[in-house]
PDB file of C-alpha atoms in Angstrom:
ATOM      1  CA  MET O   1     179.738 168.134 208.075  1.00  0.00           C
ATOM      2  CA  ALA O   2     177.144 165.443 208.683  1.00  0.00           C
ATOM      3  CA  GLN O   3     175.036 163.173 206.546  1.00  0.00           C
ATOM      4  CA  SER O   4     171.276 163.286 206.644  1.00  0.00           C
ATOM      5  CA  GLY O   5     168.627 161.065 205.183  1.00  0.00           C
ATOM      6  CA  THR O   6     168.531 157.399 204.232  1.00  0.00           C
ATOM      7  CA  VAL O   7     169.222 155.572 201.026  1.00  0.00           C
ATOM      8  CA  ALA O   8     166.018 154.414 199.435  1.00  0.00           C
ATOM      9  CA  GLY O   9     166.233 150.944 197.960  1.00  0.00           C
ATOM     10  CA  ALA O  10     169.240 149.965 200.065  1.00  0.00           C
ATOM     11  CA  ASN O  11     170.277 146.304 200.256  1.00  0.00           C
ATOM     12  CA  PRO O  12     169.271 145.412 196.690  1.00  0.00           C
ATOM     13  CA  SER O  13     169.623 141.818 195.520  1.00  0.00           C
ATOM     14  CA  PRO O  14     173.124 140.724 194.456  1.00  0.00           C
ATOM     15  CA  GLY O  15     171.899 140.014 190.936  1.00  0.00           C
ATOM     16  CA  TYR O  16     170.474 143.492 190.513  1.00  0.00           C
ATOM     17  CA  SER O  17     173.565 145.111 192.046  1.00  0.00           C
ATOM     18  CA  TYR O  18     175.850 143.366 189.565  1.00  0.00           C
ATOM     19  CA  TYR O  19     173.519 144.216 186.676  1.00  0.00           C
ATOM     20  CA  VAL O  20     173.814 147.927 187.474  1.00  0.00           C
ATOM     21  CA  PHE O  21     177.547 147.460 188.020  1.00  0.00           C
ATOM     22  CA  THR O  22     177.838 145.930 184.537  1.00  0.00           C
ATOM     23  CA  LEU O  23     176.150 148.970 183.000  1.00  0.00           C
ATOM     24  CA  LEU O  24     178.442 151.285 184.974  1.00  0.00           C
ATOM     25  CA  PHE O  25     181.485 149.273 183.867  1.00  0.00           C
ATOM     26  CA  LEU O  26     180.452 149.455 180.208  1.00  0.00           C
ATOM     27  CA  LEU O  27     179.785 153.192 180.423  1.00  0.00           C
ATOM     28  CA  TYR O  28     183.202 153.844 181.973  1.00  0.00           C
ATOM     29  CA  MET O  29     184.786 151.722 179.245  1.00  0.00           C
ATOM     30  CA  PHE O  30     182.992 153.676 176.497  1.00  0.00           C
ATOM     31  CA  ASP O  31     183.915 156.893 178.311  1.00  0.00           C
ATOM     32  CA  TYR O  32     187.605 156.136 177.761  1.00  0.00           C
ATOM     33  CA  ILE O  33     187.121 154.702 174.285  1.00  0.00           C
ATOM     34  CA  ASP O  34     185.488 157.958 173.197  1.00  0.00           C
ATOM     35  CA  ARG O  35     188.076 160.006 175.073  1.00  0.00           C
ATOM     36  CA  LEU O  36     191.241 158.384 173.676  1.00  0.00           C
ATOM     37  CA  ILE O  37     190.284 157.101 170.227  1.00  0.00           C
ATOM     38  CA  ILE O  38     191.284 160.478 168.796  1.00  0.00           C
ATOM     39  CA  VAL O  39     195.005 159.839 169.432  1.00  0.00           C
ATOM     40  CA  SER O  40     195.119 157.093 166.793  1.00  0.00           C
ATOM     41  CA  LEU O  41     193.383 159.366 164.305  1.00  0.00           C
ATOM     42  CA  PHE O  42     195.956 162.185 164.380  1.00  0.00           C
ATOM     43  CA  PRO O  43     197.765 161.205 161.137  1.00  0.00           C
ATOM     44  CA  PHE O  44     194.489 160.897 159.226  1.00  0.00           C
ATOM     45  CA  ILE O  45     193.136 164.236 160.471  1.00  0.00           C
ATOM     46  CA  LYS O  46     196.459 165.964 159.797  1.00  0.00           C
ATOM     47  CA  ALA O  47     196.510 164.582 156.258  1.00  0.00           C
ATOM     48  CA  GLU O  48     192.992 165.895 155.559  1.00  0.00           C
ATOM     49  CA  TRP O  49     193.164 169.314 157.222  1.00  0.00           C
ATOM     50  CA  GLY O  50     196.891 170.013 157.417  1.00  0.00           C
ATOM     51  CA  ILE O  51     196.838 170.801 161.140  1.00  0.00           C
ATOM     52  CA  SER O  52     199.909 170.721 163.405  1.00  0.00           C
ATOM     53  CA  ASP O  53     200.848 168.461 166.301  1.00  0.00           C
ATOM     54  CA  ALA O  54     199.968 171.323 168.643  1.00  0.00           C
ATOM     55  CA  SER O  55     196.429 171.397 167.263  1.00  0.00           C
ATOM     56  CA  CYS O  56     196.165 167.633 167.692  1.00  0.00           C
ATOM     57  CA  GLY O  57     197.213 168.055 171.307  1.00  0.00           C
ATOM     58  CA  LEU O  58     194.431 170.584 171.813  1.00  0.00           C
ATOM     59  CA  LEU O  59     191.902 167.954 170.741  1.00  0.00           C
ATOM     60  CA  VAL O  60     193.009 165.859 173.716  1.00  0.00           C
ATOM     61  CA  SER O  61     193.314 168.683 176.241  1.00  0.00           C
ATOM     62  CA  ALA O  62     189.867 170.041 175.281  1.00  0.00           C
ATOM     63  CA  VAL O  63     188.308 167.046 177.020  1.00  0.00           C
ATOM     64  CA  TYR O  64     190.398 167.390 180.169  1.00  0.00           C
ATOM     65  CA  TRP O  65     189.924 171.153 180.521  1.00  0.00           C
ATOM     66  CA  SER O  66     186.158 170.615 180.288  1.00  0.00           C
ATOM     67  CA  ILE O  67     186.340 167.917 182.948  1.00  0.00           C
ATOM     68  CA  LEU O  68     188.376 170.241 185.193  1.00  0.00           C
ATOM     69  CA  LEU O  69     185.863 173.080 184.875  1.00  0.00           C
ATOM     70  CA  PHE O  70     182.642 171.077 185.148  1.00  0.00           C
ATOM     71  CA  THR O  71     183.394 168.224 187.569  1.00  0.00           C
ATOM     72  CA  PHE O  72     182.487 170.128 190.740  1.00  0.00           C
ATOM     73  CA  PRO O  73     179.195 171.709 189.562  1.00  0.00           C
ATOM     74  CA  VAL O  74     178.067 168.499 187.861  1.00  0.00           C
ATOM     75  CA  SER O  75     178.897 166.485 190.982  1.00  0.00           C
ATOM     76  CA  ILE O  76     176.693 168.791 193.054  1.00  0.00           C
ATOM     77  CA  LEU O  77     173.880 168.269 190.536  1.00  0.00           C
ATOM     78  CA  ILE O  78     174.323 164.508 190.882  1.00  0.00           C
ATOM     79  CA  ASP O  79     173.962 164.714 194.666  1.00  0.00           C
ATOM     80  CA  ARG O  80     171.080 167.196 194.646  1.00  0.00           C
ATOM     81  CA  TRP O  81     168.973 165.731 191.831  1.00  0.00           C
ATOM     82  CA  SER O  82     169.129 162.148 190.524  1.00  0.00           C
ATOM     83  CA  ARG O  83     172.118 159.896 190.072  1.00  0.00           C
ATOM     84  CA  LYS O  84     170.631 157.599 187.450  1.00  0.00           C
ATOM     85  CA  LYS O  85     169.203 160.454 185.355  1.00  0.00           C
ATOM     86  CA  THR O  86     172.391 162.495 185.545  1.00  0.00           C
ATOM     87  CA  ILE O  87     174.563 159.510 184.609  1.00  0.00           C
ATOM     88  CA  GLY O  88     172.243 158.621 181.718  1.00  0.00           C
ATOM     89  CA  ILE O  89     172.220 162.193 180.422  1.00  0.00           C
ATOM     90  CA  MET O  90     175.999 162.484 180.739  1.00  0.00           C
ATOM     91  CA  ALA O  91     176.552 159.239 178.824  1.00  0.00           C
ATOM     92  CA  LEU O  92     174.170 160.327 176.084  1.00  0.00           C
ATOM     93  CA  LEU O  93     175.925 163.689 175.852  1.00  0.00           C
ATOM     94  CA  TRP O  94     179.448 162.313 175.483  1.00  0.00           C
ATOM     95  CA  SER O  95     178.251 159.631 173.024  1.00  0.00           C
ATOM     96  CA  LEU O  96     176.372 162.155 170.885  1.00  0.00           C
ATOM     97  CA  ALA O  97     179.367 164.501 171.044  1.00  0.00           C
ATOM     98  CA  THR O  98     181.606 161.681 169.800  1.00  0.00           C
ATOM     99  CA  ALA O  99     179.216 161.125 166.917  1.00  0.00           C
ATOM    100  CA  ALA O 100     179.299 164.873 166.246  1.00  0.00           C
ATOM    101  CA  CYS O 101     183.095 164.643 165.957  1.00  0.00           C
ATOM    102  CA  ALA O 102     182.568 162.416 162.931  1.00  0.00           C
ATOM    103  CA  LEU O 103     180.534 165.178 161.286  1.00  0.00           C
ATOM    104  CA  GLY O 104     183.075 167.940 161.895  1.00  0.00           C
ATOM    105  CA  ARG O 105     184.125 169.794 158.752  1.00  0.00           C
ATOM    106  CA  ASN O 106     186.960 171.827 160.237  1.00  0.00           C
ATOM    107  CA  PHE O 107     189.181 171.984 163.289  1.00  0.00           C
ATOM    108  CA  GLY O 108     186.906 174.404 165.159  1.00  0.00           C
ATOM    109  CA  GLN O 109     183.903 172.098 164.896  1.00  0.00           C
ATOM    110  CA  LEU O 110     185.933 169.076 165.972  1.00  0.00           C
ATOM    111  CA  PHE O 111     187.390 171.012 168.913  1.00  0.00           C
ATOM    112  CA  ALA O 112     183.902 172.095 170.028  1.00  0.00           C
ATOM    113  CA  ALA O 113     182.630 168.515 169.874  1.00  0.00           C
ATOM    114  CA  ARG O 114     185.617 167.289 171.880  1.00  0.00           C
ATOM    115  CA  THR O 115     184.876 169.965 174.489  1.00  0.00           C
ATOM    116  CA  ALA O 116     181.311 168.638 174.721  1.00  0.00           C
ATOM    117  CA  ILE O 117     182.691 165.141 175.337  1.00  0.00           C
ATOM    118  CA  GLY O 118     184.533 166.495 178.369  1.00  0.00           C
ATOM    119  CA  ILE O 119     181.401 168.183 179.701  1.00  0.00           C
ATOM    120  CA  GLY O 120     179.524 164.893 179.411  1.00  0.00           C
ATOM    121  CA  GLU O 121     182.271 162.930 181.138  1.00  0.00           C
ATOM    122  CA  ALA O 122     182.913 165.502 183.878  1.00  0.00           C
ATOM    123  CA  GLY O 123     180.781 163.998 186.625  1.00  0.00           C
ATOM    124  CA  TYR O 124     180.686 160.342 185.647  1.00  0.00           C
ATOM    125  CA  ALA O 125     183.387 159.154 188.049  1.00  0.00           C
ATOM    126  CA  ALA O 126     181.616 160.874 190.959  1.00  0.00           C
ATOM    127  CA  GLY O 127     178.186 159.569 189.986  1.00  0.00           C
ATOM    128  CA  GLY O 128     179.380 156.033 189.329  1.00  0.00           C
ATOM    129  CA  THR O 129     181.271 155.876 192.616  1.00  0.00           C
ATOM    130  CA  ALA O 130     178.163 157.022 194.488  1.00  0.00           C
ATOM    131  CA  MET O 131     175.984 154.408 192.767  1.00  0.00           C
ATOM    132  CA  ILE O 132     178.418 151.598 193.568  1.00  0.00           C
ATOM    133  CA  SER O 133     178.689 152.775 197.182  1.00  0.00           C
ATOM    134  CA  ALA O 134     174.911 152.496 197.530  1.00  0.00           C
ATOM    135  CA  LEU O 135     174.702 149.086 195.834  1.00  0.00           C
ATOM    136  CA  PHE O 136     177.436 147.206 197.695  1.00  0.00           C
ATOM    137  CA  PRO O 137     178.219 146.834 201.413  1.00  0.00           C
ATOM    138  CA  LEU O 138     181.374 148.338 202.840  1.00  0.00           C
ATOM    139  CA  GLU O 139     183.274 145.041 202.986  1.00  0.00           C
ATOM    140  CA  LYS O 140     182.842 144.529 199.206  1.00  0.00           C
ATOM    141  CA  ARG O 141     183.042 148.121 198.080  1.00  0.00           C
ATOM    142  CA  ALA O 142     186.811 148.438 197.533  1.00  0.00           C
ATOM    143  CA  ARG O 143     186.960 145.259 195.443  1.00  0.00           C
ATOM    144  CA  VAL O 144     184.010 146.315 193.303  1.00  0.00           C
ATOM    145  CA  LEU O 145     185.482 149.784 192.797  1.00  0.00           C
ATOM    146  CA  GLY O 146     188.751 148.128 191.780  1.00  0.00           C
ATOM    147  CA  LEU O 147     186.982 146.072 189.130  1.00  0.00           C
ATOM    148  CA  TRP O 148     185.115 149.162 187.972  1.00  0.00           C
ATOM    149  CA  ASN O 149     188.357 151.118 187.607  1.00  0.00           C
ATOM    150  CA  ALA O 150     189.738 148.307 185.450  1.00  0.00           C
ATOM    151  CA  SER O 151     187.372 149.578 182.757  1.00  0.00           C
ATOM    152  CA  ILE O 152     189.619 152.655 182.360  1.00  0.00           C
ATOM    153  CA  PRO O 153     192.680 150.898 180.879  1.00  0.00           C
ATOM    154  CA  LEU O 154     190.404 148.494 179.005  1.00  0.00           C
ATOM    155  CA  GLY O 155     188.501 151.356 177.377  1.00  0.00           C
ATOM    156  CA  GLY O 156     191.671 153.308 176.676  1.00  0.00           C
ATOM    157  CA  ALA O 157     193.334 150.276 175.092  1.00  0.00           C
ATOM    158  CA  LEU O 158     190.309 149.510 172.918  1.00  0.00           C
ATOM    159  CA  GLY O 159     189.923 153.121 171.820  1.00  0.00           C
ATOM    160  CA  ILE O 160     193.568 153.508 170.834  1.00  0.00           C
ATOM    161  CA  ALA O 161     193.695 150.151 169.040  1.00  0.00           C
ATOM    162  CA  LEU O 162     190.326 150.332 167.271  1.00  0.00           C
ATOM    163  CA  GLY O 163     190.861 153.918 166.146  1.00  0.00           C
ATOM    164  CA  GLY O 164     193.830 153.084 163.962  1.00  0.00           C
ATOM    165  CA  ILE O 165     192.328 149.874 162.592  1.00  0.00           C
ATOM    166  CA  ILE O 166     188.957 151.377 161.643  1.00  0.00           C
ATOM    167  CA  ALA O 167     190.446 154.604 160.284  1.00  0.00           C
ATOM    168  CA  GLU O 168     192.908 152.733 158.096  1.00  0.00           C
ATOM    169  CA  HIS O 169     190.158 150.683 156.461  1.00  0.00           C
ATOM    170  CA  PHE O 170     187.122 152.990 156.522  1.00  0.00           C
ATOM    171  CA  GLY O 171     188.324 156.494 157.417  1.00  0.00           C
ATOM    172  CA  TRP O 172     188.671 158.426 160.654  1.00  0.00           C
ATOM    173  CA  ARG O 173     185.088 159.683 160.634  1.00  0.00           C
ATOM    174  CA  HIS O 174     183.733 156.141 160.629  1.00  0.00           C
ATOM    175  CA  ALA O 175     185.944 155.305 163.605  1.00  0.00           C
ATOM    176  CA  LEU O 176     184.348 158.067 165.670  1.00  0.00           C
ATOM    177  CA  GLY O 177     180.832 157.273 164.516  1.00  0.00           C
ATOM    178  CA  LEU O 178     181.058 153.550 165.199  1.00  0.00           C
ATOM    179  CA  VAL O 179     182.345 153.826 168.772  1.00  0.00           C
ATOM    180  CA  ALA O 180     179.638 156.363 169.667  1.00  0.00           C
ATOM    181  CA  VAL O 181     176.702 154.001 169.094  1.00  0.00           C
ATOM    182  CA  PRO O 182     177.219 151.420 171.905  1.00  0.00           C
ATOM    183  CA  GLY O 183     177.488 154.143 174.541  1.00  0.00           C
ATOM    184  CA  MET O 184     174.120 155.566 173.503  1.00  0.00           C
ATOM    185  CA  PHE O 185     172.496 152.138 173.851  1.00  0.00           C
ATOM    186  CA  VAL O 186     173.905 151.516 177.340  1.00  0.00           C
ATOM    187  CA  ALA O 187     172.956 155.059 178.401  1.00  0.00           C
ATOM    188  CA  LEU O 188     169.332 154.393 177.458  1.00  0.00           C
ATOM    189  CA  LEU O 189     169.380 151.166 179.469  1.00  0.00           C
ATOM    190  CA  PHE O 190     170.650 153.080 182.481  1.00  0.00           C
ATOM    191  CA  PHE O 191     167.543 155.264 182.571  1.00  0.00           C
ATOM    192  CA  ARG O 192     165.610 152.125 183.545  1.00  0.00           C
ATOM    193  CA  VAL O 193     167.582 151.283 186.689  1.00  0.00           C
ATOM    194  CA  ARG O 194     166.217 152.190 190.112  1.00  0.00           C
ATOM    195  CA  ASP O 195     167.271 155.476 191.618  1.00  0.00           C
ATOM    196  CA  TYR O 196     167.613 156.155 195.322  1.00  0.00           C
ATOM    197  CA  LYS O 197     167.351 159.094 197.660  1.00  0.00           C
ATOM    198  CA  THR O 198     170.707 160.763 198.071  1.00  0.00           C
ATOM    199  CA  ILE O 199     172.354 161.161 201.456  1.00  0.00           C
ATOM    200  CA  GLU O 200     172.145 164.889 202.038  1.00  0.00           C
ATOM    201  CA  LEU O 201     175.153 166.791 203.358  1.00  0.00           C
ATOM    202  CA  VAL O 202     174.176 169.136 206.184  1.00  0.00           C
ATOM    203  CA  THR O 203     175.966 171.519 208.517  1.00  0.00           C
ATOM    204  CA  THR O 204     175.166 173.541 211.641  1.00  0.00           C
ATOM    205  CA  ARG O 205     174.808 177.300 211.220  1.00  0.00           C
ATOM    206  CA  GLY O 206     174.836 179.653 214.185  1.00  0.00           C
ATOM    207  CA  THR O 207     176.765 179.484 217.452  1.00  0.00           C
ATOM    208  CA  GLY O 208     174.217 179.670 220.229  1.00  0.00           C
ATOM    209  CA  SER O 209     172.034 176.778 221.294  1.00  0.00           C
ATOM    210  CA  ASP O 210     168.948 178.829 220.484  1.00  0.00           C
ATOM    211  CA  THR O 211     170.125 180.107 217.102  1.00  0.00           C
ATOM    212  CA  ALA O 212     171.992 177.067 215.752  1.00  0.00           C
ATOM    213  CA  VAL O 213     170.130 175.332 212.923  1.00  0.00           C
ATOM    214  CA  ARG O 214     170.815 172.336 210.705  1.00  0.00           C
ATOM    215  CA  ALA O 215     170.869 173.256 207.019  1.00  0.00           C
ATOM    216  CA  ARG O 216     171.932 171.793 203.707  1.00  0.00           C
ATOM    217  CA  MET O 217     175.508 172.658 202.815  1.00  0.00           C
ATOM    218  CA  ARG O 218     176.067 175.252 200.118  1.00  0.00           C
ATOM    219  CA  PRO O 219     178.546 174.524 197.273  1.00  0.00           C
ATOM    220  CA  GLY O 220     181.072 176.897 198.850  1.00  0.00           C
ATOM    221  CA  GLU O 221     180.826 175.079 202.182  1.00  0.00           C
ATOM    222  CA  ILE O 222     181.387 171.726 200.482  1.00  0.00           C
ATOM    223  CA  ALA O 223     184.494 173.105 198.754  1.00  0.00           C
ATOM    224  CA  ALA O 224     185.756 174.577 202.041  1.00  0.00           C
ATOM    225  CA  HIS O 225     185.264 171.236 203.810  1.00  0.00           C
ATOM    226  CA  PHE O 226     187.265 169.544 201.052  1.00  0.00           C
ATOM    227  CA  MET O 227     190.101 172.068 201.330  1.00  0.00           C
ATOM    228  CA  ARG O 228     190.410 171.432 205.075  1.00  0.00           C
ATOM    229  CA  SER O 229     191.282 167.778 204.482  1.00  0.00           C
ATOM    230  CA  LYS O 230     194.973 167.342 203.700  1.00  0.00           C
ATOM    231  CA  SER O 231     194.399 163.688 202.812  1.00  0.00           C
ATOM    232  CA  LEU O 232     191.854 164.597 200.150  1.00  0.00           C
ATOM    233  CA  ILE O 233     194.024 167.379 198.754  1.00  0.00           C
ATOM    234  CA  PHE O 234     197.178 165.271 198.436  1.00  0.00           C
ATOM    235  CA  THR O 235     195.244 162.275 197.103  1.00  0.00           C
ATOM    236  CA  ASN O 236     193.719 164.387 194.357  1.00  0.00           C
ATOM    237  CA  PHE O 237     197.025 166.074 193.531  1.00  0.00           C
ATOM    238  CA  GLY O 238     198.633 162.643 193.270  1.00  0.00           C
ATOM    239  CA  PHE O 239     195.868 161.413 191.004  1.00  0.00           C
ATOM    240  CA  ALA O 240     196.174 164.543 188.851  1.00  0.00           C
ATOM    241  CA  ALA O 241     199.931 163.990 188.509  1.00  0.00           C
ATOM    242  CA  SER O 242     199.329 160.399 187.444  1.00  0.00           C
ATOM    243  CA  VAL O 243     196.770 161.458 184.833  1.00  0.00           C
ATOM    244  CA  PHE O 244     199.142 164.168 183.576  1.00  0.00           C
ATOM    245  CA  VAL O 245     201.879 161.613 182.899  1.00  0.00           C
ATOM    246  CA  THR O 246     199.796 158.727 181.540  1.00  0.00           C
ATOM    247  CA  THR O 247     197.585 160.883 179.315  1.00  0.00           C
ATOM    248  CA  SER O 248     200.563 162.691 177.816  1.00  0.00           C
ATOM    249  CA  MET O 249     202.296 159.394 177.115  1.00  0.00           C
ATOM    250  CA  MET O 250     199.287 157.599 175.642  1.00  0.00           C
ATOM    251  CA  SER O 251     198.286 160.618 173.544  1.00  0.00           C
ATOM    252  CA  TRP O 252     201.490 160.464 171.534  1.00  0.00           C
ATOM    253  CA  LEU O 253     202.641 156.858 171.799  1.00  0.00           C
ATOM    254  CA  PRO O 254     200.803 155.734 168.618  1.00  0.00           C
ATOM    255  CA  SER O 255     202.292 158.614 166.613  1.00  0.00           C
ATOM    256  CA  TYR O 256     205.715 157.887 168.106  1.00  0.00           C
ATOM    257  CA  PHE O 257     205.597 154.249 167.006  1.00  0.00           C
ATOM    258  CA  GLN O 258     204.335 155.204 163.566  1.00  0.00           C
ATOM    259  CA  ARG O 259     207.073 157.780 162.992  1.00  0.00           C
ATOM    260  CA  THR O 260     210.045 155.975 164.511  1.00  0.00           C
ATOM    261  CA  GLU O 261     209.270 152.448 163.323  1.00  0.00           C
ATOM    262  CA  GLY O 262     207.542 153.335 160.063  1.00  0.00           C
ATOM    263  CA  ILE O 263     204.553 151.094 160.767  1.00  0.00           C
ATOM    264  CA  PRO O 264     200.922 151.815 159.820  1.00  0.00           C
ATOM    265  CA  MET O 265     198.654 153.331 162.454  1.00  0.00           C
ATOM    266  CA  SER O 266     196.662 150.098 162.721  1.00  0.00           C
ATOM    267  CA  GLN O 267     199.794 148.437 164.114  1.00  0.00           C
ATOM    268  CA  ALA O 268     200.994 151.477 166.063  1.00  0.00           C
ATOM    269  CA  GLY O 269     197.591 151.868 167.730  1.00  0.00           C
ATOM    270  CA  THR O 270     197.389 148.177 168.589  1.00  0.00           C
ATOM    271  CA  LYS O 271     200.901 148.228 170.047  1.00  0.00           C
ATOM    272  CA  SER O 272     200.068 151.296 172.150  1.00  0.00           C
ATOM    273  CA  GLY O 273     196.758 149.775 173.211  1.00  0.00           C
ATOM    274  CA  LEU O 274     198.522 146.679 174.513  1.00  0.00           C
ATOM    275  CA  ILE O 275     200.734 148.870 176.689  1.00  0.00           C
ATOM    276  CA  MET O 276     197.664 150.672 178.026  1.00  0.00           C
ATOM    277  CA  PHE O 277     195.980 147.324 178.651  1.00  0.00           C
ATOM    278  CA  LEU O 278     198.739 146.273 181.064  1.00  0.00           C
ATOM    279  CA  ALA O 279     197.343 148.782 183.565  1.00  0.00           C
ATOM    280  CA  ILE O 280     194.294 146.536 183.937  1.00  0.00           C
ATOM    281  CA  LEU O 281     196.462 144.168 185.969  1.00  0.00           C
ATOM    282  CA  GLY O 282     197.018 146.781 188.643  1.00  0.00           C
ATOM    283  CA  ALA O 283     193.618 148.441 189.077  1.00  0.00           C
ATOM    284  CA  PRO O 284     191.759 145.606 190.883  1.00  0.00           C
ATOM    285  CA  ARG O 285     194.805 144.652 192.983  1.00  0.00           C
ATOM    286  CA  ARG O 286     195.293 148.259 194.091  1.00  0.00           C
ATOM    287  CA  GLU O 287     191.716 148.682 195.279  1.00  0.00           C
ATOM    288  CA  CYS O 288     191.618 145.262 196.934  1.00  0.00           C
ATOM    289  CA  SER O 289     194.633 146.203 199.066  1.00  0.00           C
ATOM    290  CA  TYR O 290     192.867 149.232 200.593  1.00  0.00           C
ATOM    291  CA  PRO O 291     190.751 147.351 203.193  1.00  0.00           C
ATOM    292  CA  ARG O 292     193.924 145.715 204.523  1.00  0.00           C
TER     293      ARG O 292
END
């Protein structure tokens, strides 16, 4: 596999690079707020609809199954079309889907809206990483990516904490509606940033010197190239295992505190959010250690 083409608009000013980075950071934060706020709303939804813990778990897994199914095709779209437009559309989709959750009148409607959140979030990590890679030189890239990844525990902590507080005072529907609005605003701002020409992935087809041609890689060829790299495979399996553990824990920690300690969800969510927030200490340090 080889890379073809040049990045249009390379070497942007530091001020502009950090402006786009700020938007990307905020979008990733709202991504995880919208993704995890539901876990602090379980008791309120169960009280209204009488659903089981298993059904509550499906509301979390709906997002992750959608991400699993749509990450690869959406990532190809990001590379083949426009990074800024795809990121903006994805952010609008997951924000609107979060707002739609507030309008759900039964479990099926809420489950469908949660599935749409996952579709919107499926390619954001890939698109955001590509944007940051184009905006910052190699010697700064790991540190910037580390700061960007710190938005994950920050967003998760805010979503879990705010969900219980807002739901306790105004209802669970208001919690979902309120957190959806900021993401829409930032998504609209992102449509105004400069895009750049993607670096095209190409391969050589044919064996003879006369018949060999350079051509753009097909989706199947990209997947095959990925599967040939043991480092990529084990890195992704390790990341998946980490997500499996942390998501399972954070999905039920607020309910655990509420049930075992007998505290209201506003306190249980805040307590769980503080635990999630501790991960922010590790994200930048982890990425900064990579260049060494």
